[in-house]
Structures are given as structure tokens and as C-alpha cells.
Short mmCIF file of C-alpha atoms in Angstrom, two decimals:
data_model
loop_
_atom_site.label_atom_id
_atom_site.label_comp_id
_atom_site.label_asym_id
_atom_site.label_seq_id
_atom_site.Cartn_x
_atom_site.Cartn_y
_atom_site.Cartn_z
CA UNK A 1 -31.90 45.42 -55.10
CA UNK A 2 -32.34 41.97 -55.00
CA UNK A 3 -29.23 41.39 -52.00
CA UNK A 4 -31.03 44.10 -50.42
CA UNK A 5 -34.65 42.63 -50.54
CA UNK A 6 -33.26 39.55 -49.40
CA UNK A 7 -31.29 40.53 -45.90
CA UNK A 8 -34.25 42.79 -45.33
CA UNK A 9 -36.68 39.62 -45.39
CA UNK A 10 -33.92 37.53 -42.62
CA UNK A 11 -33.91 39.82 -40.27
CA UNK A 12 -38.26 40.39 -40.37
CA UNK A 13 -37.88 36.39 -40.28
CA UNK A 14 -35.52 36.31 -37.56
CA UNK A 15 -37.65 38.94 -35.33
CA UNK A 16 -40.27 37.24 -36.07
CA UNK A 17 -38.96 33.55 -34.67
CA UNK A 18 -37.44 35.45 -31.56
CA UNK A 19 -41.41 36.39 -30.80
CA UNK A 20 -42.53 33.13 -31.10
CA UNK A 21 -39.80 31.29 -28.19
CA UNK A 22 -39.72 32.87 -24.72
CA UNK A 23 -36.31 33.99 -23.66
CA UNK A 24 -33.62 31.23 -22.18
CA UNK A 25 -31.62 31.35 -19.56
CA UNK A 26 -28.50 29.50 -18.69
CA UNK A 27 -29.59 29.68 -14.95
CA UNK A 28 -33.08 27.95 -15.80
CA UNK A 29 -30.78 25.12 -17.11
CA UNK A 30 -30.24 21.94 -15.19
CA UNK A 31 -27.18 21.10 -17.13
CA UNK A 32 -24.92 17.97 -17.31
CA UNK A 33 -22.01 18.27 -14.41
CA UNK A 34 -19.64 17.02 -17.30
CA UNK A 35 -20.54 20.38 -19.16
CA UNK A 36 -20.94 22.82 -16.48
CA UNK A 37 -20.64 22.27 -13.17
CA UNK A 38 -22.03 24.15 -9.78
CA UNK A 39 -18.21 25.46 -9.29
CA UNK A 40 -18.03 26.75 -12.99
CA UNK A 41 -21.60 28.40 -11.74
CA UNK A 42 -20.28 30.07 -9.42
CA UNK A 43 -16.73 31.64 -10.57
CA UNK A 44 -18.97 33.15 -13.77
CA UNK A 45 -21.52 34.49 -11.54
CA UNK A 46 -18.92 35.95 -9.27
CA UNK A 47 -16.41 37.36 -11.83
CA UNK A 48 -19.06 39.20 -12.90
CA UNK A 49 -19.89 41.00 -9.71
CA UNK A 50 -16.27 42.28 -9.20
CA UNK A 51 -14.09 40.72 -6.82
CA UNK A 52 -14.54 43.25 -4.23
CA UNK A 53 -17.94 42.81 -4.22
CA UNK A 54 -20.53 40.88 -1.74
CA UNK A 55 -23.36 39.42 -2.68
CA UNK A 56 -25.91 37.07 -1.99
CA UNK A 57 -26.35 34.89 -5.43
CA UNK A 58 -28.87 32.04 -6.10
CA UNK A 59 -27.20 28.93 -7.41
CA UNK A 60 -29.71 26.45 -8.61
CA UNK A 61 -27.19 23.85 -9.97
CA UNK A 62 -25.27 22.00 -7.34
CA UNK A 63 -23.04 18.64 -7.03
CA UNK A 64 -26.75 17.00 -5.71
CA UNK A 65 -28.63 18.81 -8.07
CA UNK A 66 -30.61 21.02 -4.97
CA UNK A 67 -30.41 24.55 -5.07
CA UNK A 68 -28.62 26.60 -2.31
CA UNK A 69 -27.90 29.87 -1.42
CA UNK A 70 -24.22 30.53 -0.80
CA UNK A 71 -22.79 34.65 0.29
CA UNK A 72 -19.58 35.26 -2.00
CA UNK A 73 -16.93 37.33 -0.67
CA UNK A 74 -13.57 38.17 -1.85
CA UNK A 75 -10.95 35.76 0.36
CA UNK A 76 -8.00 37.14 2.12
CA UNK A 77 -6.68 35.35 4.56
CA UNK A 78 -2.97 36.30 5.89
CA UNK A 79 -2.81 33.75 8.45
CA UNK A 80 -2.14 31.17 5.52
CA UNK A 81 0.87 29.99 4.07
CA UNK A 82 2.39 32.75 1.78
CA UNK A 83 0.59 32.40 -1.79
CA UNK A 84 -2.51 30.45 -0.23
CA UNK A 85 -3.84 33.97 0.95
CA UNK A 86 -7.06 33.75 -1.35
CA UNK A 87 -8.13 29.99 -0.25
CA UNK A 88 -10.21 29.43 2.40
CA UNK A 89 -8.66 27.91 5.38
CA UNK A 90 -10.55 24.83 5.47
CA UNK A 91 -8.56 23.59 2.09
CA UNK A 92 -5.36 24.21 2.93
CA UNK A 93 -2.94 21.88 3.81
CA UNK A 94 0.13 22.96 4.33
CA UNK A 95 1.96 20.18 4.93
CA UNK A 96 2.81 16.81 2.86
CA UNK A 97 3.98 13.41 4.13
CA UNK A 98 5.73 10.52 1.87
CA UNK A 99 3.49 7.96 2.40
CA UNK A 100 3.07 6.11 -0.97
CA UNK A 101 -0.66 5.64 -1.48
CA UNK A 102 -2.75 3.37 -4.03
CA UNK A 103 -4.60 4.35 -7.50
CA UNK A 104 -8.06 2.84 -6.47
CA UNK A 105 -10.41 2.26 -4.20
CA UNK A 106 -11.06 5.19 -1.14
CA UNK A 107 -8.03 7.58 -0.03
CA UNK A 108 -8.93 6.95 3.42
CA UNK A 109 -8.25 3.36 2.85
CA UNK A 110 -5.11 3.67 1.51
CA UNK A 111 -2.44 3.65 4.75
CA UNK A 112 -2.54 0.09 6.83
CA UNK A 113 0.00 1.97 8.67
CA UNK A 114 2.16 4.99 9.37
CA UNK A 115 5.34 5.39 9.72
CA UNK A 116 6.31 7.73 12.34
CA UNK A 117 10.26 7.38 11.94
CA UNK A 118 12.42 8.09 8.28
CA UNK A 119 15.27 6.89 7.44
CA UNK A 120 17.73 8.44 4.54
CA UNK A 121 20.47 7.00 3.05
CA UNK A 122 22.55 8.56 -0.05
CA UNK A 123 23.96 5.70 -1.97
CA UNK A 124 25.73 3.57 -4.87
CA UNK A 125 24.78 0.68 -6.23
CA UNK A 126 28.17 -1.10 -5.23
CA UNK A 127 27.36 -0.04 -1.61
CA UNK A 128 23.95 -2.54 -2.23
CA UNK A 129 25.02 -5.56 0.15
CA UNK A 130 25.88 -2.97 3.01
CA UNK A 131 22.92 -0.85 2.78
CA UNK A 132 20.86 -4.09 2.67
CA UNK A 133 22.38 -4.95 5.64
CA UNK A 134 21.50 -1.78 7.46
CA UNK A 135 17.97 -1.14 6.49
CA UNK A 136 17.16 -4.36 7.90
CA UNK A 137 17.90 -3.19 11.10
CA UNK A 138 15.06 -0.56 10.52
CA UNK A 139 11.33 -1.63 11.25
CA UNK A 140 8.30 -1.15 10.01
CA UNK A 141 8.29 2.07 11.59
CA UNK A 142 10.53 3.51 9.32
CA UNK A 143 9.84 5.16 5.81
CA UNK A 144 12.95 4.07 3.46
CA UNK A 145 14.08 6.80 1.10
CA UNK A 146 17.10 6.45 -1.11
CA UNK A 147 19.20 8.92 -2.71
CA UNK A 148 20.75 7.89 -5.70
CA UNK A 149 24.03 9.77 -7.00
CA UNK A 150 24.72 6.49 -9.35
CA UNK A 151 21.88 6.92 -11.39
CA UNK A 152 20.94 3.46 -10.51
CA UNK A 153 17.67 2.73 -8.90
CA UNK A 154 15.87 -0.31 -10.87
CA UNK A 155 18.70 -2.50 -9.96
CA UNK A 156 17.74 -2.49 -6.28
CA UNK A 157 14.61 -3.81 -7.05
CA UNK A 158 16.50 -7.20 -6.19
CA UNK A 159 15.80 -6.63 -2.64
CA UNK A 160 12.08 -7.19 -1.03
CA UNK A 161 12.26 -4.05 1.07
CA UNK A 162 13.39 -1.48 -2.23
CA UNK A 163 10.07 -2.18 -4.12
CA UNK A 164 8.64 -0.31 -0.85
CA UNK A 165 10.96 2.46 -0.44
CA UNK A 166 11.35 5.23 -2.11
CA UNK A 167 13.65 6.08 -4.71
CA UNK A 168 15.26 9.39 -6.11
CA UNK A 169 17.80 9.54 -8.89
CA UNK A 170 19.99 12.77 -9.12
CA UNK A 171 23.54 12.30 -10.88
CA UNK A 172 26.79 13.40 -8.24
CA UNK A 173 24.72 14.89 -5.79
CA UNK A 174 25.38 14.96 -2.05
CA UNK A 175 23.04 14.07 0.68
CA UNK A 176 22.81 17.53 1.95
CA UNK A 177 21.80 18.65 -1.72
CA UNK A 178 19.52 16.07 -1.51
CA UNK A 179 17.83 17.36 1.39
CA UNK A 180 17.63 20.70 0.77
CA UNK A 181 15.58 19.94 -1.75
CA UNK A 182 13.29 16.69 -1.18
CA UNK A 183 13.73 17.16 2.72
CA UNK A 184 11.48 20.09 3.71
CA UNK A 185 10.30 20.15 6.98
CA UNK A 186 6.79 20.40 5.60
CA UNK A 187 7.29 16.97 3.64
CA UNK A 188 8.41 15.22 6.56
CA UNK A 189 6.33 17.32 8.70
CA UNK A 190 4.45 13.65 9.95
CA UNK A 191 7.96 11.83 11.43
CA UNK A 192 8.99 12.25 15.02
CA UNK A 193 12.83 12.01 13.80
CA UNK A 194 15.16 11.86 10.33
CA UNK A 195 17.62 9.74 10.21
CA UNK A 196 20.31 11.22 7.49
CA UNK A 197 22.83 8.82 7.11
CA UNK A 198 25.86 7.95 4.61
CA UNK A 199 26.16 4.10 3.01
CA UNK A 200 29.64 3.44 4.62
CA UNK A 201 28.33 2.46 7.55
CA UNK A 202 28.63 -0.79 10.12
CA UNK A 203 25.38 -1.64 11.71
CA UNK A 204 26.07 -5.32 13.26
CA UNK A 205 25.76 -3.39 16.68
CA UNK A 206 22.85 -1.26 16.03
CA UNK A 207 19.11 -1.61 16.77
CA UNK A 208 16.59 1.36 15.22
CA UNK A 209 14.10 1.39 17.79
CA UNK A 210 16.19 0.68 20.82
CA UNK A 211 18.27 4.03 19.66
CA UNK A 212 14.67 5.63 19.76
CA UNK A 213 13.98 4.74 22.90
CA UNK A 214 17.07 6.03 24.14
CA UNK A 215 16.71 9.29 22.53
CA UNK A 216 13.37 9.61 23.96
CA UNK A 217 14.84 8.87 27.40
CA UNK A 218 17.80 11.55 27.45
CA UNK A 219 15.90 14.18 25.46
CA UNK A 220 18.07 14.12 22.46
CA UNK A 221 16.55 16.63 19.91
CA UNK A 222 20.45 16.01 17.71
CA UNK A 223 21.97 12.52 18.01
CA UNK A 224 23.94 10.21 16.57
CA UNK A 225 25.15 6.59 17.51
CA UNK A 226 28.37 6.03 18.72
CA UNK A 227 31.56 5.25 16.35
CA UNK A 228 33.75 2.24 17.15
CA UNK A 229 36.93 3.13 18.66
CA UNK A 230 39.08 1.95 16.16
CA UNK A 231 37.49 2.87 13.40
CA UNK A 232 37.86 6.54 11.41
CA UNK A 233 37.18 8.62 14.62
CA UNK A 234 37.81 12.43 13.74
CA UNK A 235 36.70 13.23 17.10
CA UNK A 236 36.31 12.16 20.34
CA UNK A 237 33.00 13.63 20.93
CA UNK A 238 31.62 10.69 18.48
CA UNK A 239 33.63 7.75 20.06
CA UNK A 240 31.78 4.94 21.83
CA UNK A 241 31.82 4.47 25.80
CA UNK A 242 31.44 1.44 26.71
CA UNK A 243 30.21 1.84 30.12
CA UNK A 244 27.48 4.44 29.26
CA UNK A 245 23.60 4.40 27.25
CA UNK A 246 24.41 8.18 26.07
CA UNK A 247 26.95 10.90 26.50
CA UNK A 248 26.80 14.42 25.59
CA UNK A 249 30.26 15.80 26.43
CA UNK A 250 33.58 15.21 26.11
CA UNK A 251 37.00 16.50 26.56
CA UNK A 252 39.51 17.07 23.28
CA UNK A 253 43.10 18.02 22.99
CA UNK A 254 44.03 20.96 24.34
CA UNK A 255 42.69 24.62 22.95
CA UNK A 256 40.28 22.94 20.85
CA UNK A 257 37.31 24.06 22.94
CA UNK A 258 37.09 27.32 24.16
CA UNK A 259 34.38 26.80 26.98
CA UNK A 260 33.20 23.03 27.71
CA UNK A 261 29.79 23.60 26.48
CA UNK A 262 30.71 23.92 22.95
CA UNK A 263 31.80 21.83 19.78
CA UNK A 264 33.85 19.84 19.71
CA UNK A 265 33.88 18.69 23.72
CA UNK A 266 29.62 19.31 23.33
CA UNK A 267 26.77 19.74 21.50
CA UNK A 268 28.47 18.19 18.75
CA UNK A 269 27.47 15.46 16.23
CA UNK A 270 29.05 14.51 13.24
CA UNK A 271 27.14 14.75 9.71
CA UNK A 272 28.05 11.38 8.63
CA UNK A 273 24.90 9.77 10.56
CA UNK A 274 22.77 12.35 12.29
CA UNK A 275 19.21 11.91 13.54
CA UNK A 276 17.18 14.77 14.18
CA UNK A 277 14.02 15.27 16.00
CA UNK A 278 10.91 17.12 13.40
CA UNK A 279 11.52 19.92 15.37
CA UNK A 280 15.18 20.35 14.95
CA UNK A 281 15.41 19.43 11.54
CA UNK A 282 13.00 22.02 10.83
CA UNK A 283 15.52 24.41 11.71
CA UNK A 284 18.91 22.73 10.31
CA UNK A 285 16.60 22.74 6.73
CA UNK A 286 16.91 26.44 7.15
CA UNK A 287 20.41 26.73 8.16
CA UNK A 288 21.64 24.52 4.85
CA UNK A 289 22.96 26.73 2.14
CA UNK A 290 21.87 25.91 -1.60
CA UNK A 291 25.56 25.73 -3.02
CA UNK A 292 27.33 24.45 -0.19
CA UNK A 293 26.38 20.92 -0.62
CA UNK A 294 29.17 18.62 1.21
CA UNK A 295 28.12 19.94 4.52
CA UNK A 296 31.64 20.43 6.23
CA UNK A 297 31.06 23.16 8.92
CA UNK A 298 27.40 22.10 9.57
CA UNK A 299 27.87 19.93 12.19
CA UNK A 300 29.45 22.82 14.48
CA UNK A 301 26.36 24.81 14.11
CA UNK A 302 24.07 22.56 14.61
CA UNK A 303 23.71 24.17 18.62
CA UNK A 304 22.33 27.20 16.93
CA UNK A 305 19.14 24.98 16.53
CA UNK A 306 18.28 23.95 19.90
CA UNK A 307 18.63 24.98 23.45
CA UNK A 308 20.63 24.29 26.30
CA UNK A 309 22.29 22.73 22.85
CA UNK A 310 25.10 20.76 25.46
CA UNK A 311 21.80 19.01 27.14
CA UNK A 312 20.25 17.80 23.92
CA UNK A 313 22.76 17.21 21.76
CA UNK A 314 24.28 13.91 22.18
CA UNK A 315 25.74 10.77 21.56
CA UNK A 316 24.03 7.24 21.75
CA UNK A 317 26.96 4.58 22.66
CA UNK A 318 25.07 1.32 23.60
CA UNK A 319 23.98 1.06 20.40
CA UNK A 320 26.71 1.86 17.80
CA UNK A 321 28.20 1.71 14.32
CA UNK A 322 31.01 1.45 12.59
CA UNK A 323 32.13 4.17 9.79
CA UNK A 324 34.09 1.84 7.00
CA UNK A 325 35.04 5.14 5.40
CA UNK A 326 34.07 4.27 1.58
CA UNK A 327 35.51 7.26 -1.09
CA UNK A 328 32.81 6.15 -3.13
CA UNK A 329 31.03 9.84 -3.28
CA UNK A 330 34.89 10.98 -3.98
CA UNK A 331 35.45 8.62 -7.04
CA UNK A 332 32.12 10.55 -8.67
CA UNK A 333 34.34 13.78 -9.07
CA UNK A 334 36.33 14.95 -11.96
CA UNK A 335 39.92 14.97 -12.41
CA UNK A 336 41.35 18.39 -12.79
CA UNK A 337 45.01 19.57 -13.26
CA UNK A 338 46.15 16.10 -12.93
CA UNK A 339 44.93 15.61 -9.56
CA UNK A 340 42.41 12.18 -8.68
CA UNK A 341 38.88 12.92 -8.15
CA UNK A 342 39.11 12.32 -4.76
CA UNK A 343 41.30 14.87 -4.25
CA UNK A 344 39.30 17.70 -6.19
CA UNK A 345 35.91 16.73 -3.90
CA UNK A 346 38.02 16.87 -1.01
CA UNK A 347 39.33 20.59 -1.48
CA UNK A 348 35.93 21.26 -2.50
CA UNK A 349 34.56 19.90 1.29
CA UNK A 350 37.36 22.44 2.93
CA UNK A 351 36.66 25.63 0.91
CA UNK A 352 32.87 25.19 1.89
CA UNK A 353 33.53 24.99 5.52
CA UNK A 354 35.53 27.95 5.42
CA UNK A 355 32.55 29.89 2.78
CA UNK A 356 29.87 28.49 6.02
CA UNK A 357 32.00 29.64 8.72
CA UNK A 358 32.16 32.95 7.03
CA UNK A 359 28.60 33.46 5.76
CA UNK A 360 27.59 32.48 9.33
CA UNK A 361 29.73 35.11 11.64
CA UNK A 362 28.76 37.88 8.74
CA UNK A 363 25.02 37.14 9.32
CA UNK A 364 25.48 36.92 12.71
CA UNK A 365 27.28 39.96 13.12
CA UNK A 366 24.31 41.68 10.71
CA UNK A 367 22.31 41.10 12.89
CA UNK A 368 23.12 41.77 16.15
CA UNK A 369 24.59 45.05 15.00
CA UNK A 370 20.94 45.79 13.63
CA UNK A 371 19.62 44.97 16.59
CA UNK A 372 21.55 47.11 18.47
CA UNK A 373 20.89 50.07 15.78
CA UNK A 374 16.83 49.67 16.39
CA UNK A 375 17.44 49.63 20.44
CA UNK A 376 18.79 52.91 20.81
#
């Protein structure tokens, strides 16, 4: 009896206090933005009217503390980038840019400049004195970014120019891995050409913004500068002339082209030092295949990507290079049945240009045959 009497006295008591206070509100509440803010506001006022719903909702707490009246409506917008559907337009931002920026003061203080070139190089640390060498010749205009299959990255901190650039560290990785996946045309969305280049590579003849010029000039979307002569030439496509600014045709030994417009005698660059405009690398992004990461093959589709492909497609020769032809990328691969390291990466390189080849007639051929199923 007495438990009884007692909870019957709390809750007169209790009905009794609730009398004597009028009734609060969270909305009559001017609280702190640290505890709940005007955005908080208005997600709890509008999960509770149903996300289909409309509504117009009176939102006394803003950032400046004055009220406002804001319409909520569900937001669908396909015209975004797939998964930004529910943001409003006005937000998104679709694309990214490498510009390193500082931790204080205002964001819109932060660039002094912007780059509007990058340049890529995949490298070892024993290649240090040679890549030195060659991003010298690149201005201020250029965005440095260095690919690391060495693990080694603190080390180049002995040159001025590395404590600027940017660094990324992935064990035995190729430069076309690398791109695949730090590359996206949306991250370099802000440069008017890419520069992807190996670290073997002889620069004493080469100027970075002369080559632009150049490019600009003869409407090169895919370029590269010329080889030296004497010097690990594959193909005569990529050899220097020395009595030309660009050339974007050649001829080759006999039955290697079918039709003069076509790789190897045109619209051919090799993938030891390519530059593409934003454009075209936006496509060649697309065309590179997650596992196939040597890039043999690649250079022979390239065409696909622009068009008239033997027009814009060429080769810069007054301003040259030199390919020393380094194995270092070879000497990071494993030794299998007895055979050197070098010789298992290089087997790898030819198996991929034959799995490219044949992915790339089979998806061609899917194609066209669909098309031709849908016209009839």
C-alpha cells in the first residue's frame, strides 16, 4: 500500500508541475550553432514530412540568426553526374584539379598561379640525376607529378623542385596503371595537355613550351617529340627530321601499312613519351584496360580517339629527345623458371598486346554487328 500511495502522489506532483510551465518548443529555441544548426533544422523538419512531399516550412534558426522561409522539395536531378542525382546543381562539382593548396588563411587565396600544362613521369630513385635533368626543362607552367614504383619518394626531397611536386608511391606499378587510376580526365580536367612520359629519357635538345607552341601550331591533339636517329628507334614514324618543325607520316618497310593513313606510316605515336591534349586523353583514359598495365598495343589505337587521326596525330622533330633505353621497370620483376626478370616483364608486355588487340576487334565487331541488328 505504501509503494502504491507513493507513485500515486508523483504522478499528481508531476501533473501538477506540467500546469504550472507553458509548453516548449524546440522551434521557439534560438539554440547554439555548435548544438544545432539551421541545416540540422531543416533535414528533421523535412524527414518528417516524407520525402515526396512539398511544403512550405518556417525556419527561424539560420547561419545569421534571421528567420527565412525556404520551399523543400524532394531533388532529382538526372542531368548530374551519376550518384549526385539528389544534390542540387549549384554544389556540384564534378571535376577536381591537382593544385596543392594551403591549410590557412582564405581558399580563394590559395593559387598565385595555375598551371595549365602536367607533366608525368614514372620513376626510380637511381633514375634521380636524369629526371632532374628533364623537369628542369619544364616551367612554371607545368604541374610535376611523380610516380613512384621504388617506393622511394622522401629521398627526392634533395631537389628544390620535388618539395613542389607531387608524389605517389605504388610498389612495381607501371605508368599506365598509374594513370588509370590517379589520371582521370576529371582530375586533370583543368590542363590543356598531359605529358606521360618514361625516366629513360634525353632532354639536352628539348624545350617544354616551345613543343607547346608547336603543337598548338599543327593542331596536334596526340604528339610526341622526335627520337634521335641513332638511338633505340622501333619505328620510323618516331625518328627525328632534321629539316622539318613536325611530321605526321611516314613510310615503313614494306606490308607494314596497309593504307598510308594508318599506324605505323600515320597517326602513330609511341607510348614511351606521349602528350595528349584534355580532350584526347579523356578518351585514351577510357580506352586503357584495368589489367593490361604495360600498354603494348595502345599506341596503335590511339587514332580511335581523334579524327582525321593522320592530321592530328604527329610527331614534333625540332625539338627532340633521346630514349637511353633503361630496363630499370624490367629489373622490378620476378624471376620465374630460371629466367631474369627482365625477361618475365617482357613476355608479359607481348601477351598484353595480343589480349588488347583481341579485346579490341571483339568489341568492335559487337558492336557494329548490333548496330546492324537494330537497323533492320
Amino acid at each position: 500500500m505504501r509503494l502504491i500511495v507513493t507513485a500515486f502522489v508523483g504522478v499528481v506532483f508531476g501533473f501538477l508541475i506540467g500546469l504550472c510551465f507553458p509548453k516548449l518548443s524546440l522551434t521557439k529555441f534560438s539554440l547554439s550553432t555548435s548544438i544545432f544548426t539551421a541545416i540540422d533544422f531543416k533535414y528533421t523538419e523535412y524527414t518528417k514530412l516524407g520525402p515526396s512531399s512539398s511544403t512550405r516550412v518556417s525556419h527561424p534558426v539560420v547561419n545569421n540568426g534571421s528567420s527565412a522561409n525556404v520551399t523543400l522539395k524532394k531533388i532529382w536531378v538526372p542531368s548530374n553526374p551519376r550518384g549526385a542525382e539528389r544534390l542540387p546543381p549549384g554544389i556540384v562539382r564534378a571535376e577536381s584539379d591537382l593544385y596543392l593548396r594551403r591549410l590557412w588563411g582564405k581558399p580563394s587565396e590559395d593559387l598565385t598561379s595555375k598551371p595549365k600544362y602536367l607533366v608525368t613521369f614514372t620513376v626510380g630513385y637511381d633514375q634521380r640525376k636524369n629526371i632532374d635533368a628533364a623537369v628542369k626543362k619544364f616551367s612554371g607552367n607545368f604541374t610535376i607529378l611523380l610516380f613512384h614504383y621504388d617506393g622511394r619518394t622522401t629521398e627526392w626531397d634533395e631537389f628544390e623542385w620535388s618539395k613542389k611536386a607531387i608524389h605517389v608511391s605504388v610498389r612495381r606499378q607501371t605508368k599506365w596503371w598509374y594513370a588509370k587510376r590517379f589520371l582521370h580526365p576529371d582530375i586533370v580536367a583543368t590542363y590543356d595537355y598531359i605529358f606521360i612520359w618514361d625516366e629513360d629519357l634525353g632532354v639536352e635538345h628539348f624545350n617544354a613550351e616551345e613543343y607547346i607552341k608547336l603543337v598548338r601550331k599543327h593542331g596536334l591533339e596526340i604528339s610526341q617529340p622526335g627520337l634521335e636517329p641513332n638511338k633505340g628507334l622501333t619505328w620510323q614514324m618516331t625518328k627525328r627530321r632534321g629539316d622539318h618543325e613536325v611530321h605526321k607520316e611516314t613510310e615503313e618497310k614494306p606490308g607494314w601499312c596497309n593504307h598510308p593513313h594508318v599506324p605505323p606510316c600515320a597517326a602513330f605515336v609511341e607510348i614511351m613519351a606521349p602528350v595528349f591534349s584534355r580532350d584526347a586523353w579523356r578518351c585514351v583514359w577510357h580506352m586503357i584496360q584495368n589489367d593490361l598495365v604495360h600498354g603494348w598495343g595502345l599506341d596503335f589505337a590511339l587514332r580511335k580517339c581523334v579524327e582525321p587521326a593522320h592530321e592530328k596525330i604527329g610527331v614534333v622533330d625540332s625539338q627532340w629527345i633521346v630514349h637511353q633505353s633503361v630496363p630499370s621497370l624490367g629489373n622490378q620483376g620476378e624471376s620465374l623458371d630460371g629466367k631474369a626478370p627482365w625477361k618475365g616483364v617482357r613476355e608479359r608486355c607481348k601477351k598484353e598486346w595480343s589480349i588488347f588487340q583481341t579485346r579490341l576487334s571483339r568489341a568492335e565487331k559487337a558492336y557494329l554487328k548490333e548496330i546492324n541488328s537494330t537497323s533492320h
